[in-house]
Coordinates of C-alpha atoms in Angstrom, one line a residue:
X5 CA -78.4 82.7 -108.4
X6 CA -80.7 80.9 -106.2
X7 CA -78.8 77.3 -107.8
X8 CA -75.7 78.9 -106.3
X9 CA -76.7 78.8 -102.8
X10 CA -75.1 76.6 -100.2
X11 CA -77.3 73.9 -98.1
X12 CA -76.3 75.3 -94.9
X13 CA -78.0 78.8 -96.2
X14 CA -81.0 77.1 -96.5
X15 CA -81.0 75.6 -93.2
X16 CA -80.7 71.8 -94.4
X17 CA -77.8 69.6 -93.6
X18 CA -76.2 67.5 -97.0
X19 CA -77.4 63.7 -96.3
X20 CA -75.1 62.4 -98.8
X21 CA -71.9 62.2 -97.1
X22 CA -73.9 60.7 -93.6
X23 CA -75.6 57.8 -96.0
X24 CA -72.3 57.2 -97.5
X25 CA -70.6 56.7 -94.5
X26 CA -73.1 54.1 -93.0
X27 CA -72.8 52.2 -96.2
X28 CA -69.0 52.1 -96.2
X29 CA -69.2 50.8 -92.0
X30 CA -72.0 48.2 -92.8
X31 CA -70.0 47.0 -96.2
X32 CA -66.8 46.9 -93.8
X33 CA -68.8 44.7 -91.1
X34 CA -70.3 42.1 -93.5
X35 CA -66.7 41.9 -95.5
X36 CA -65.0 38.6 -94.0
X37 CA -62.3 38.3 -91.8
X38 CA -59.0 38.7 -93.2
X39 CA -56.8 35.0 -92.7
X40 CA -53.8 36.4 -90.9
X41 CA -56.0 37.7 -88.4
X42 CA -56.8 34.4 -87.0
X43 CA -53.6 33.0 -87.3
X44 CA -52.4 36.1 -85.4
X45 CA -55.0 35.5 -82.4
X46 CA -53.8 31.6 -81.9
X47 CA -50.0 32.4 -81.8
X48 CA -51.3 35.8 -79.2
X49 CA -53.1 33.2 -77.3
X50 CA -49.9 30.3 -77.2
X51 CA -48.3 33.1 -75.9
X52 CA -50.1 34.0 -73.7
X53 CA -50.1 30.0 -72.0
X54 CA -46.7 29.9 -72.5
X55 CA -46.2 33.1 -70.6
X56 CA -48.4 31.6 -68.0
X57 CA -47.0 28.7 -67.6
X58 CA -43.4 30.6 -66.8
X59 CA -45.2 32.4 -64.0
X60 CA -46.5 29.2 -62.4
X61 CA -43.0 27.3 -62.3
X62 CA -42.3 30.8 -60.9
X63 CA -44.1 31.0 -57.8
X64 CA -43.7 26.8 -57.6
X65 CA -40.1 27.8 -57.0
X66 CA -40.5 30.8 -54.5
X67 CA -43.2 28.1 -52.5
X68 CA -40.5 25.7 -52.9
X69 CA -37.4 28.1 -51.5
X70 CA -39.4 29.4 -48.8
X71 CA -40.5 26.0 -47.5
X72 CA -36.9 24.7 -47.4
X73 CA -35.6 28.1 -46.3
X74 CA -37.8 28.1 -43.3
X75 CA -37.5 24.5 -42.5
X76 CA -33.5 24.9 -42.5
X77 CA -34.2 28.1 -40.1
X78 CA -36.8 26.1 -37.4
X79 CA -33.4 23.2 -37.4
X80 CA -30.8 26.5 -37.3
X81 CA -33.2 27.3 -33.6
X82 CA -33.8 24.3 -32.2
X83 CA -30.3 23.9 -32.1
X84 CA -29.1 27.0 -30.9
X85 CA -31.7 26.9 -28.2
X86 CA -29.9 23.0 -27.6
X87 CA -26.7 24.9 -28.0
X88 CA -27.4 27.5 -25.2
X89 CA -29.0 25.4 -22.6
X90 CA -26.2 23.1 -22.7
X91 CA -23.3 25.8 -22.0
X92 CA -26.3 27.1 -19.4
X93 CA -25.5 23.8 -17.8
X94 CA -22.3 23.6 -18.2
X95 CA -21.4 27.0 -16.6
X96 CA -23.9 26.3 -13.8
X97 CA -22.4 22.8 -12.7
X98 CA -19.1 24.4 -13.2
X99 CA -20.3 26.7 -10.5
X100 CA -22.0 24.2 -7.9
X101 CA -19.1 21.3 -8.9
X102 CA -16.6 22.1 -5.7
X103 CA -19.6 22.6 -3.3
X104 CA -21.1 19.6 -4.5
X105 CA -18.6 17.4 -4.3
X106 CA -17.4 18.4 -0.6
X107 CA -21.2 17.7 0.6
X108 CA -21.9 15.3 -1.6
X109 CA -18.7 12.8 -1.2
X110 CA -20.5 10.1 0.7
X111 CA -23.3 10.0 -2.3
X112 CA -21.0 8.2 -4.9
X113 CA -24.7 6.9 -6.8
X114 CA -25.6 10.2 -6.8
X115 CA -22.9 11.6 -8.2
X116 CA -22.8 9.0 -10.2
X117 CA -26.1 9.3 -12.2
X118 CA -24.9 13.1 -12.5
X119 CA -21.8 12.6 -14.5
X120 CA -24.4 10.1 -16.8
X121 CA -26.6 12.7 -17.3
X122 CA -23.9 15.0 -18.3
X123 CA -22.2 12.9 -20.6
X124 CA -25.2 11.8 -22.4
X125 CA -26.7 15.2 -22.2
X126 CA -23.4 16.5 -24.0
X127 CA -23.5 14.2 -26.7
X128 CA -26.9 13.9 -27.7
X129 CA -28.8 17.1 -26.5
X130 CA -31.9 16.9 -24.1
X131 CA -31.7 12.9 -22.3
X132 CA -34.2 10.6 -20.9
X133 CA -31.8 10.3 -17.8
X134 CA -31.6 14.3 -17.0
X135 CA -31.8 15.1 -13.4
X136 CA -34.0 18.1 -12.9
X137 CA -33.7 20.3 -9.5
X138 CA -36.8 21.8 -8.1
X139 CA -36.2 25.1 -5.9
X140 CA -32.8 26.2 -3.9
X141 CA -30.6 23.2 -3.2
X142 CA -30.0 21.5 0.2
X143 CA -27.5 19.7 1.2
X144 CA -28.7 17.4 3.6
X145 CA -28.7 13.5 2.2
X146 CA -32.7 13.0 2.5
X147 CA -33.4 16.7 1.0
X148 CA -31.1 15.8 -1.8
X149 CA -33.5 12.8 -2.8
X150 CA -36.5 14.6 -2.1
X151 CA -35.7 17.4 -4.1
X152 CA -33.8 15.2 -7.4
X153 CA -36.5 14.2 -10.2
X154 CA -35.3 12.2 -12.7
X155 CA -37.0 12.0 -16.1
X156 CA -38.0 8.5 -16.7
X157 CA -36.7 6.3 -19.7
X158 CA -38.2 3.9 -21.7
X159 CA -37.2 1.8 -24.9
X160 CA -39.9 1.1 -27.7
X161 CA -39.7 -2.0 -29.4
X162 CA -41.7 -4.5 -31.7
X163 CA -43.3 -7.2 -30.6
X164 CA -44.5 -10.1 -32.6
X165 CA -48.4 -11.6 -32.3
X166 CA -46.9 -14.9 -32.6
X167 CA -44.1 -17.1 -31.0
X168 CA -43.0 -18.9 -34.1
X169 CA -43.4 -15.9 -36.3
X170 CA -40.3 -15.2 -38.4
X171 CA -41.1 -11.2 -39.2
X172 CA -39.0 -10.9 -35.7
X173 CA -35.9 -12.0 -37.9
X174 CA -36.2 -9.4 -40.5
X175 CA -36.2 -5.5 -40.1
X176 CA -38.5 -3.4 -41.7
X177 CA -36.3 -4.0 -44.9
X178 CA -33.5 -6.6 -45.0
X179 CA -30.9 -8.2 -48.0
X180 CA -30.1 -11.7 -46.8
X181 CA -28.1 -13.7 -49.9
X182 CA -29.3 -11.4 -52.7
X183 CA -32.8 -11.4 -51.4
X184 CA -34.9 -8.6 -50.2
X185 CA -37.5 -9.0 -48.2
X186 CA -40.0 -6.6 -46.1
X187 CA -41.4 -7.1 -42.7
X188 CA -45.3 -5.6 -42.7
X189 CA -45.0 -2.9 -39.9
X190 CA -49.0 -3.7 -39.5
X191 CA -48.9 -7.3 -38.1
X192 CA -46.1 -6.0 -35.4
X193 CA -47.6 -4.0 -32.2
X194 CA -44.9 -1.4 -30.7
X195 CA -44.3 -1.7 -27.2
X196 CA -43.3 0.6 -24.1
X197 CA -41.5 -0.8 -21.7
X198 CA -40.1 1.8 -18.9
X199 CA -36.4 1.6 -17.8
X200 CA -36.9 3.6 -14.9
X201 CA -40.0 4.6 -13.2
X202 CA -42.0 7.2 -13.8
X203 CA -41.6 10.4 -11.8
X204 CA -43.8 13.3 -12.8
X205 CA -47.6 13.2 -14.7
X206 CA -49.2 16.0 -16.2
X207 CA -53.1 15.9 -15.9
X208 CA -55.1 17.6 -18.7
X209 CA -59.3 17.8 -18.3
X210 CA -61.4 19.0 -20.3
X211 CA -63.4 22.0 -19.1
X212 CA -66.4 23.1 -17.8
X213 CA -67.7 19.4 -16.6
X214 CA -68.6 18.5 -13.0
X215 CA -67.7 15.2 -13.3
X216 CA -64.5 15.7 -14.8
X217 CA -63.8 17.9 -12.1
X218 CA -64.3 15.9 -9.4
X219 CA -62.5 12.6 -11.2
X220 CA -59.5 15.1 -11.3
X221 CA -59.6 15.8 -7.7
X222 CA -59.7 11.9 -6.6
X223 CA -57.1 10.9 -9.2
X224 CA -54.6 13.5 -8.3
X225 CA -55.0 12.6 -4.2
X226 CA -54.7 9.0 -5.2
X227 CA -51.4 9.6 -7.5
X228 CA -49.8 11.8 -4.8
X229 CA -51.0 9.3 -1.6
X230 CA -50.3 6.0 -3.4
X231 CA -47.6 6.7 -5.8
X232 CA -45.5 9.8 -4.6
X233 CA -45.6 11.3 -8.0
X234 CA -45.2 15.1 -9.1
X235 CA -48.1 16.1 -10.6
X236 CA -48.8 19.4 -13.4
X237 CA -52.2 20.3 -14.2
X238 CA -52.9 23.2 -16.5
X239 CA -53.6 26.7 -14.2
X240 CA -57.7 26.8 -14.5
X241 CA -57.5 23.4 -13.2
X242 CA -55.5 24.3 -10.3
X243 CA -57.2 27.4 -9.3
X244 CA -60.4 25.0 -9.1
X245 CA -58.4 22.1 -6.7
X246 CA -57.2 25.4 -4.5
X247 CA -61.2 26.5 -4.4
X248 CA -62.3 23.0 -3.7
X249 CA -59.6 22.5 -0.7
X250 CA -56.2 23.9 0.1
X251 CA -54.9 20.4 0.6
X252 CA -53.9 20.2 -3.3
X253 CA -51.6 22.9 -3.1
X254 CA -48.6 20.6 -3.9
X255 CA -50.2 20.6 -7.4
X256 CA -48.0 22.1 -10.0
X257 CA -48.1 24.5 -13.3
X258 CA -46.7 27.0 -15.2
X259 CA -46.9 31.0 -15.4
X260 CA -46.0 31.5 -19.3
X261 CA -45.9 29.7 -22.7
X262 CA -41.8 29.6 -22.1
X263 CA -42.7 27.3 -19.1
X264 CA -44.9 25.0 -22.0
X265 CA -42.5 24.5 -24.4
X266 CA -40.2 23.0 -21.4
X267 CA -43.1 20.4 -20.3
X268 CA -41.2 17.5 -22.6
X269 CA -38.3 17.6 -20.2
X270 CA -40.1 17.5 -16.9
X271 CA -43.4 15.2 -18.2
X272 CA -43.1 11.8 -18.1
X273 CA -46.6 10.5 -18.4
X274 CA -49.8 13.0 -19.7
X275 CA -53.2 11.7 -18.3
X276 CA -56.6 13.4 -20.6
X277 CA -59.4 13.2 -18.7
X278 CA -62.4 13.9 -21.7
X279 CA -62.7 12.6 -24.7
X280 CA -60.7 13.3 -29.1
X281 CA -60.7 17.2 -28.5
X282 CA -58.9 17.0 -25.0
X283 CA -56.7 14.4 -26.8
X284 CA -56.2 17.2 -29.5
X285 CA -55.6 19.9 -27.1
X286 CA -52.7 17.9 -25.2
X287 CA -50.6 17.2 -29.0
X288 CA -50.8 20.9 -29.4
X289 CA -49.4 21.9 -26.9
X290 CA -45.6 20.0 -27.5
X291 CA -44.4 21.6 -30.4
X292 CA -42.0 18.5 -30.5
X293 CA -41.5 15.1 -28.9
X294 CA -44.6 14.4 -27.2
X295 CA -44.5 12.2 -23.4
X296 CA -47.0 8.9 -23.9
X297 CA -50.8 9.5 -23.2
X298 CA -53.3 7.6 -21.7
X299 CA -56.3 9.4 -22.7
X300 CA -59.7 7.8 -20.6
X301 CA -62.9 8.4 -22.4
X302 CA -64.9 10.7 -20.7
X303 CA -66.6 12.4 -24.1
X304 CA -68.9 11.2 -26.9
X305 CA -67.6 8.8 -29.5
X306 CA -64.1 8.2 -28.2
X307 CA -61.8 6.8 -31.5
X308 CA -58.3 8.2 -29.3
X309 CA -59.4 7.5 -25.4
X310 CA -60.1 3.1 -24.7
X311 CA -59.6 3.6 -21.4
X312 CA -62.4 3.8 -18.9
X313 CA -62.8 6.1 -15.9
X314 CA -64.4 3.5 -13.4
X315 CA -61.4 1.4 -13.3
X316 CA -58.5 4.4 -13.7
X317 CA -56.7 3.1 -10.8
X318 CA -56.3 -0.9 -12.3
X319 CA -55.4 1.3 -15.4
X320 CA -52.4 3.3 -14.3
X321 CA -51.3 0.3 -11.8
X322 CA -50.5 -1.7 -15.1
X323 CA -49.3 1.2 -17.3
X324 CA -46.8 2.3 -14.1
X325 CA -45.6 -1.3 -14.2
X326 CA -45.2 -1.8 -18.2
X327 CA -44.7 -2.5 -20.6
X328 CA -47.9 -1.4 -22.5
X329 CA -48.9 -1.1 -26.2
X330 CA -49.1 2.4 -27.5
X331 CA -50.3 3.7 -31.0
X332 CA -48.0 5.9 -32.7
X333 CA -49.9 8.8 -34.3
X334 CA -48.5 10.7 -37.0
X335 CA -49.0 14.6 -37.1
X336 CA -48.9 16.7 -40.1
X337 CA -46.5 19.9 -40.4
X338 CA -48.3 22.9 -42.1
X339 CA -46.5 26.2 -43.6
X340 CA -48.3 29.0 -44.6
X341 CA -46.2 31.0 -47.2
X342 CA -47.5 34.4 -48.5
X343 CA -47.7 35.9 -52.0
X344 CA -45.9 39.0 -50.5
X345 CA -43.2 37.3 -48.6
X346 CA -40.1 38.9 -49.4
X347 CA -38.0 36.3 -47.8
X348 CA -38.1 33.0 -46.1
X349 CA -38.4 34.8 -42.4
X350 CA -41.8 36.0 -43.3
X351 CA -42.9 32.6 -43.5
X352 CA -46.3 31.1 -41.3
X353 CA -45.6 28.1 -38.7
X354 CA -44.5 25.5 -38.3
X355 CA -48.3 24.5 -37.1
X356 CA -48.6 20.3 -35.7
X357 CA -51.9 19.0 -36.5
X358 CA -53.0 15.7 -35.4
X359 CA -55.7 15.2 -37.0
X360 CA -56.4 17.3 -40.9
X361 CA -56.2 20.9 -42.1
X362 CA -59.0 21.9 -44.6
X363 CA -58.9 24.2 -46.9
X364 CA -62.5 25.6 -47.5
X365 CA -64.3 28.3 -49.5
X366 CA -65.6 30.2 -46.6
X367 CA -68.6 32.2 -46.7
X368 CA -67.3 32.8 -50.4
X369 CA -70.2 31.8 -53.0
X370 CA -67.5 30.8 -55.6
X371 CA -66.4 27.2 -55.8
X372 CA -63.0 27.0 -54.6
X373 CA -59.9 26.5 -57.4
X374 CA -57.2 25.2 -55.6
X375 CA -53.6 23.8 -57.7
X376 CA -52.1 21.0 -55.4
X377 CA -48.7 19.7 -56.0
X378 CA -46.6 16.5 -54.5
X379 CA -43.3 16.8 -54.3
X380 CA -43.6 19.6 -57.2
X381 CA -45.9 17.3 -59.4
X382 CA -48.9 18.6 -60.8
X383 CA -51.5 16.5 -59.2
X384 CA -55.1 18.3 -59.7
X385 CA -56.8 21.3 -59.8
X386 CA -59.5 21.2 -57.2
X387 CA -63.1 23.1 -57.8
X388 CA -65.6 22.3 -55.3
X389 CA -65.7 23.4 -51.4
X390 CA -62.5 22.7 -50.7
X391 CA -60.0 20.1 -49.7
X392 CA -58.7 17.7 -46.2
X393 CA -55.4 16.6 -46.0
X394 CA -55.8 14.0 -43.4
X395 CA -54.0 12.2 -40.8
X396 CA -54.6 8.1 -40.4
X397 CA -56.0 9.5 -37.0
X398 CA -57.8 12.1 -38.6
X399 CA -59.5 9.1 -41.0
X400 CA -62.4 8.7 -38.3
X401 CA -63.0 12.5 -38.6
X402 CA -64.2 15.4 -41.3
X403 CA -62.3 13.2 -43.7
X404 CA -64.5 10.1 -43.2
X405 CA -68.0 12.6 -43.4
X406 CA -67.0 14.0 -46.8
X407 CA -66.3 10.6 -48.2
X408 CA -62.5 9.2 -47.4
X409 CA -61.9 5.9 -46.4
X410 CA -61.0 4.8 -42.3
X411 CA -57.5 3.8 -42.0
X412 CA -56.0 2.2 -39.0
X413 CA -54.0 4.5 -37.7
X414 CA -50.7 2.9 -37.3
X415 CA -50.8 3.0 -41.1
X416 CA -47.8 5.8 -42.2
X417 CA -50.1 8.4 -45.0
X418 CA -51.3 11.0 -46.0
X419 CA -55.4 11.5 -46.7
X420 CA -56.0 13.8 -49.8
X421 CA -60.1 14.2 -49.5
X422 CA -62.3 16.8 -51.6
X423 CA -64.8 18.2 -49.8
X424 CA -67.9 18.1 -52.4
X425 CA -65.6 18.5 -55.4
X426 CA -67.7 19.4 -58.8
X427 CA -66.7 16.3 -60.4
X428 CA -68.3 12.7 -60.3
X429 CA -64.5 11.0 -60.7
X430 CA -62.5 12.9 -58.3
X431 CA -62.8 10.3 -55.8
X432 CA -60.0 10.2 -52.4
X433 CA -56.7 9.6 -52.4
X434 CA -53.8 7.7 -50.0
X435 CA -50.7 9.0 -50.3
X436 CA -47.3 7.7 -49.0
X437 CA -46.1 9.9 -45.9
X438 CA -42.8 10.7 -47.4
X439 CA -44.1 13.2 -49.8
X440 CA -44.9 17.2 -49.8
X441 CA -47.9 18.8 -50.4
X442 CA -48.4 22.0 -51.7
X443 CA -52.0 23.2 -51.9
X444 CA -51.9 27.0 -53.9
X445 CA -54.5 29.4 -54.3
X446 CA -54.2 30.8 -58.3
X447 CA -53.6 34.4 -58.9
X448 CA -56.9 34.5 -61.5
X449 CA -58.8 33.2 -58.0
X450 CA -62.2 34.7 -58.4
X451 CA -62.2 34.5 -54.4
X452 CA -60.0 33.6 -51.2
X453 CA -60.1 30.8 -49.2
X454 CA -59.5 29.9 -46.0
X455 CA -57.4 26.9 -44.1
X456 CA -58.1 25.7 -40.7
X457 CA -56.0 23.5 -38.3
X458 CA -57.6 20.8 -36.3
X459 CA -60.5 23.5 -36.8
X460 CA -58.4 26.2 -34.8
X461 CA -56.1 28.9 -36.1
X462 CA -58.3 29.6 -39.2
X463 CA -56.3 31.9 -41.5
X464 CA -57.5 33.7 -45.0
X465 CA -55.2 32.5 -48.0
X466 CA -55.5 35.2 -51.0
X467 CA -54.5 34.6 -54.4
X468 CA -50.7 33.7 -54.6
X469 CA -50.9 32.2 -51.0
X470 CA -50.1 28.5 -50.5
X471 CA -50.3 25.8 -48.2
X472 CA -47.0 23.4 -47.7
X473 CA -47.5 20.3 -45.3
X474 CA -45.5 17.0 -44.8
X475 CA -45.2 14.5 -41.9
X476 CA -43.9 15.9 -39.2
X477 CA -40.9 13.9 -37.2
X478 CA -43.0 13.7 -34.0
X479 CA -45.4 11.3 -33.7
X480 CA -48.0 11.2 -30.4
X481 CA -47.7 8.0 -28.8
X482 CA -51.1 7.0 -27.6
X483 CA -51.8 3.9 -25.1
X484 CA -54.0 1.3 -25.7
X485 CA -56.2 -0.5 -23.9
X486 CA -55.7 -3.9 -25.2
X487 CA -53.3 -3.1 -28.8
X488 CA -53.8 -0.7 -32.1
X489 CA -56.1 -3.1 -33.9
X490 CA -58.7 -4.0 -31.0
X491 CA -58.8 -0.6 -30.4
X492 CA -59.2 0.6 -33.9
X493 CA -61.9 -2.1 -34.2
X494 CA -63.6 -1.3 -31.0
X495 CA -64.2 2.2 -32.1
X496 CA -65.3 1.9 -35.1
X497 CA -68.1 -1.1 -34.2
X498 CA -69.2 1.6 -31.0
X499 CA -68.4 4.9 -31.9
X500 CA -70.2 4.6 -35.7
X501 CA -71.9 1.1 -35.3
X502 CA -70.1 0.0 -38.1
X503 CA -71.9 -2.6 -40.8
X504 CA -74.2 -3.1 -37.9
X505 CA -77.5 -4.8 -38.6
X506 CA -80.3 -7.7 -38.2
X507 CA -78.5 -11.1 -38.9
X508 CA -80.7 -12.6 -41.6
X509 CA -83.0 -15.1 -40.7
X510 CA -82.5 -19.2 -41.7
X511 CA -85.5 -20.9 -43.1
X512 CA -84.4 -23.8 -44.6
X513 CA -84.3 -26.9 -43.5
X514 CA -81.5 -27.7 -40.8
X515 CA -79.2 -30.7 -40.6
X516 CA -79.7 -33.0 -38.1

């Protein structure tokens, strides 16, 4: 009977079936692995690449629309606004046309120089030759002239280093008798020559110097007293002439950003009084065409401002008479397109950088993993602390510290730089200025990264975010002191003492 009794009477738990089952686990765990299963996991993982693969020409194609999508809807506004200031004008000469012409009939060059302006106006938008009113009209013969500011043309064109030079035959590309043949756009300097004179100059200083200030204050008496030109300077600066003396209350600005994106049609000639970053500051603020610069060096290294302050008067005397050299810097054109976009409106910019945008890690402590593209070719995967896409300006700046090359800036390209990249061959890149660059933050990102704009206007990009840019159609003309090269030279050998060093000494013997 006792035999009969079950173990859970007795208080003891069977063993058997426990030992069993840890035998049966640690048979199945030394037992190899079945064939198929491998073959299994390589066609899963195919899969898998091919499935992302399809995702990546995906969102290649959404950058792609949205770029093109907003760039046809900046064109759609720019002429709409043409559009509407044109009928604006229209309807308003319409209106003043019979008053005009009954106090106006003994001005027949007046009226003359109107119907130009219209006619050119009409056909080709904003013109060189458009006569801008200032305050009520009067119709007395001397007010009329007093009050009419014409906006001064010029003509660019190239002018040869030599006499007997034949590039002045060719274009920049030319078929003569089968043959093709290139002209080198570096050994021809472009040229300013003015076809009428200037009119109006907008001053920009940079801030909080003394001597800038007061340089201000004698160039604008001297510009109004000597030459009889309209002068703008940017509100701070004329709230400091009004404190200094009430005499510079003839000085001119403007009340709202409307009144900024205007300046191009009013501005003949922009003086910067300080140094790269007041050079900077003047490019961003024409979201277009930008009037020529004479920039005067009043800051610390100077590769954009040749001219000097001491002598600002000889300056301007031979840059009002023309023609003078100018450099023609080329500006970038950045897009910002989203991950959550839903259409092309919600797209970021247009934003006009003259000299890089850099795309950085931040205070992240993950290396950055950045896909670039060019003209929707894979070009690298970038893993470091980020990247510079670079003007040929912008060649003396952050790009030249983290390794690029300097390139004279009349040169058309593009700069692709790695900032610290964590690879010994990803060395720096020139690229032609026709392409498109698309710089793309992965959605498998382990962080975010951030891009900054002429280091201004820092914005985060998160995974699925990218980063279009391409040379924009408005370049900044520049003047130089003496041309491009000398002054691309200059600033190199003073600004960063280029290859400077002890000539070696001679010690052998000298012929006599």
């Amino acid at each position: 009977g006792n035999a009969n009794v079950s173990p859970q009477e007795n208080g003891f738990v069977d063993s058997l079936p426990v030992l069993n089952s840890e035998k049966a686990v640690q048979e199945l765990t030394e037992q190899p692995l079945v064939q198929g299963i491998d073959d299994h996991l390589v066609e899963f993982s195919e899969a898998m690449r091919t499935v992302a693969k399809a995702l990546r020409r995906v969102s290649e194609g959404k950058a792609s629309a949205q770029a093109e999508a907003a760039e046809w809807k900046r064109k759609y506004e720019l002429e709409r606004a043409r559009n509407l200031q044109l009928e604006h004008k229209v309807l308003s000469s319409r209106e003043h046309n019979d008053e005009r012409a009954e106090n106006l009939a003994d001005q027949p060059l007046l009226c003359d120089a109107g119907e130009q302006s219209e006619r050119c106006c009409g056909k080709n938008g904003i013109c060189s030759h458009e006569v801008l009113r200032d305050g009520e009209p009067d119709f007395d013969s001397n007010a009329i002239q007093s009050t009419l500011m014409r906006k001064a043309s010029f003509k660019l064109s190239w002018c040869c280093k030599g006499e007997k030079s034949d590039q002045h035959k060719h274009d920049i590309v030319s078929f003569e008798k089968g043959n093709i043949t290139t002209a080198e756009r570096s050994s021809k300097q472009i040229s300013l020559k003015w076809e009428s004179a200037p009119q109006t100059v907008l001053i920009l200083t940079k801030p909080n110097s003394t001597s800038v200030r007061i340089l201000c204050a004698d160039m604008v008496r001297w510009l109004k007293e000597q030459k009889r030109l309209n002068i703008y300077v940017e509100p701070r600066v004329k709230l400091e002439l009004l404190t200094e003396s009430s005499y510079y209350s003839f000085v001119k600005t403007w009340q709202s950003d409307k009144e900024i994106l205007l300046l191009h049609m009013k501005v003949d000639l922009i003086v910067t009084l300080g140094g790269d970053g007041t050079v900077l500051w003047a490019a961003s603020m024409f979201k277009g065409s930008v009037p020529p610069i004479v920039p005067f060096s009043l800051g610390s290294l100077g590769f954009m401002t040749p001219f000097h302050s001491e002598h600002y008067r000889e300056c301007l005397d031979a840059i009002f008479r023309g023609p003078l050299s100018i450099t023609l810097r080329h500006r970038l054109q950045c897009h910002v397109i989203r991950e959550a976009a839903k259409n092309e409106f919600e797209t970021e910019g247009p934003i006009l950088v003259l000299n890089e945008v850099t795309i950085d890690r931040g205070i992240s402590s993950f290396l950055t993993n950045l896909e670039c593209y060019c003209d929707n070719s894979f070009v690298t995967c970038v893993q470091g602390d980020g990247l510079i896409l670079s003007t040929t300006s912008g060649s003396t700046a952050y790009s030249l510290a983290a390794g690029g090359s300097m390139v004279h800036p009349q040169v058309p390209g593009i700069l692709f730089t790695p900032i610290c990249p964590h690879s010994l061959s990803f060395r720096p890149l020139i690229l032609p200025e026709h392409v498109t660059l698309r710089v793309q933050v992965p959605l498998n990102s382990r962080g975010h990264a951030w891009v900054s704009f002429d280091g201004k206007d820092r914005k985060q990009l998160a995974p699925g975010d990218a980063l279009v840019c391409s040379m924009a159609p408005w370049p900044v003309p520049t003047a130089c002191q003496v041309d491009s090269t000398s002054d691309f030279l200059r600033s190199i050998h003073d600004g960063l003492h280029w290859n400077l060093r002890k000539t070696q000494s001679f010690d052998g013997p000298r012929d006599l």
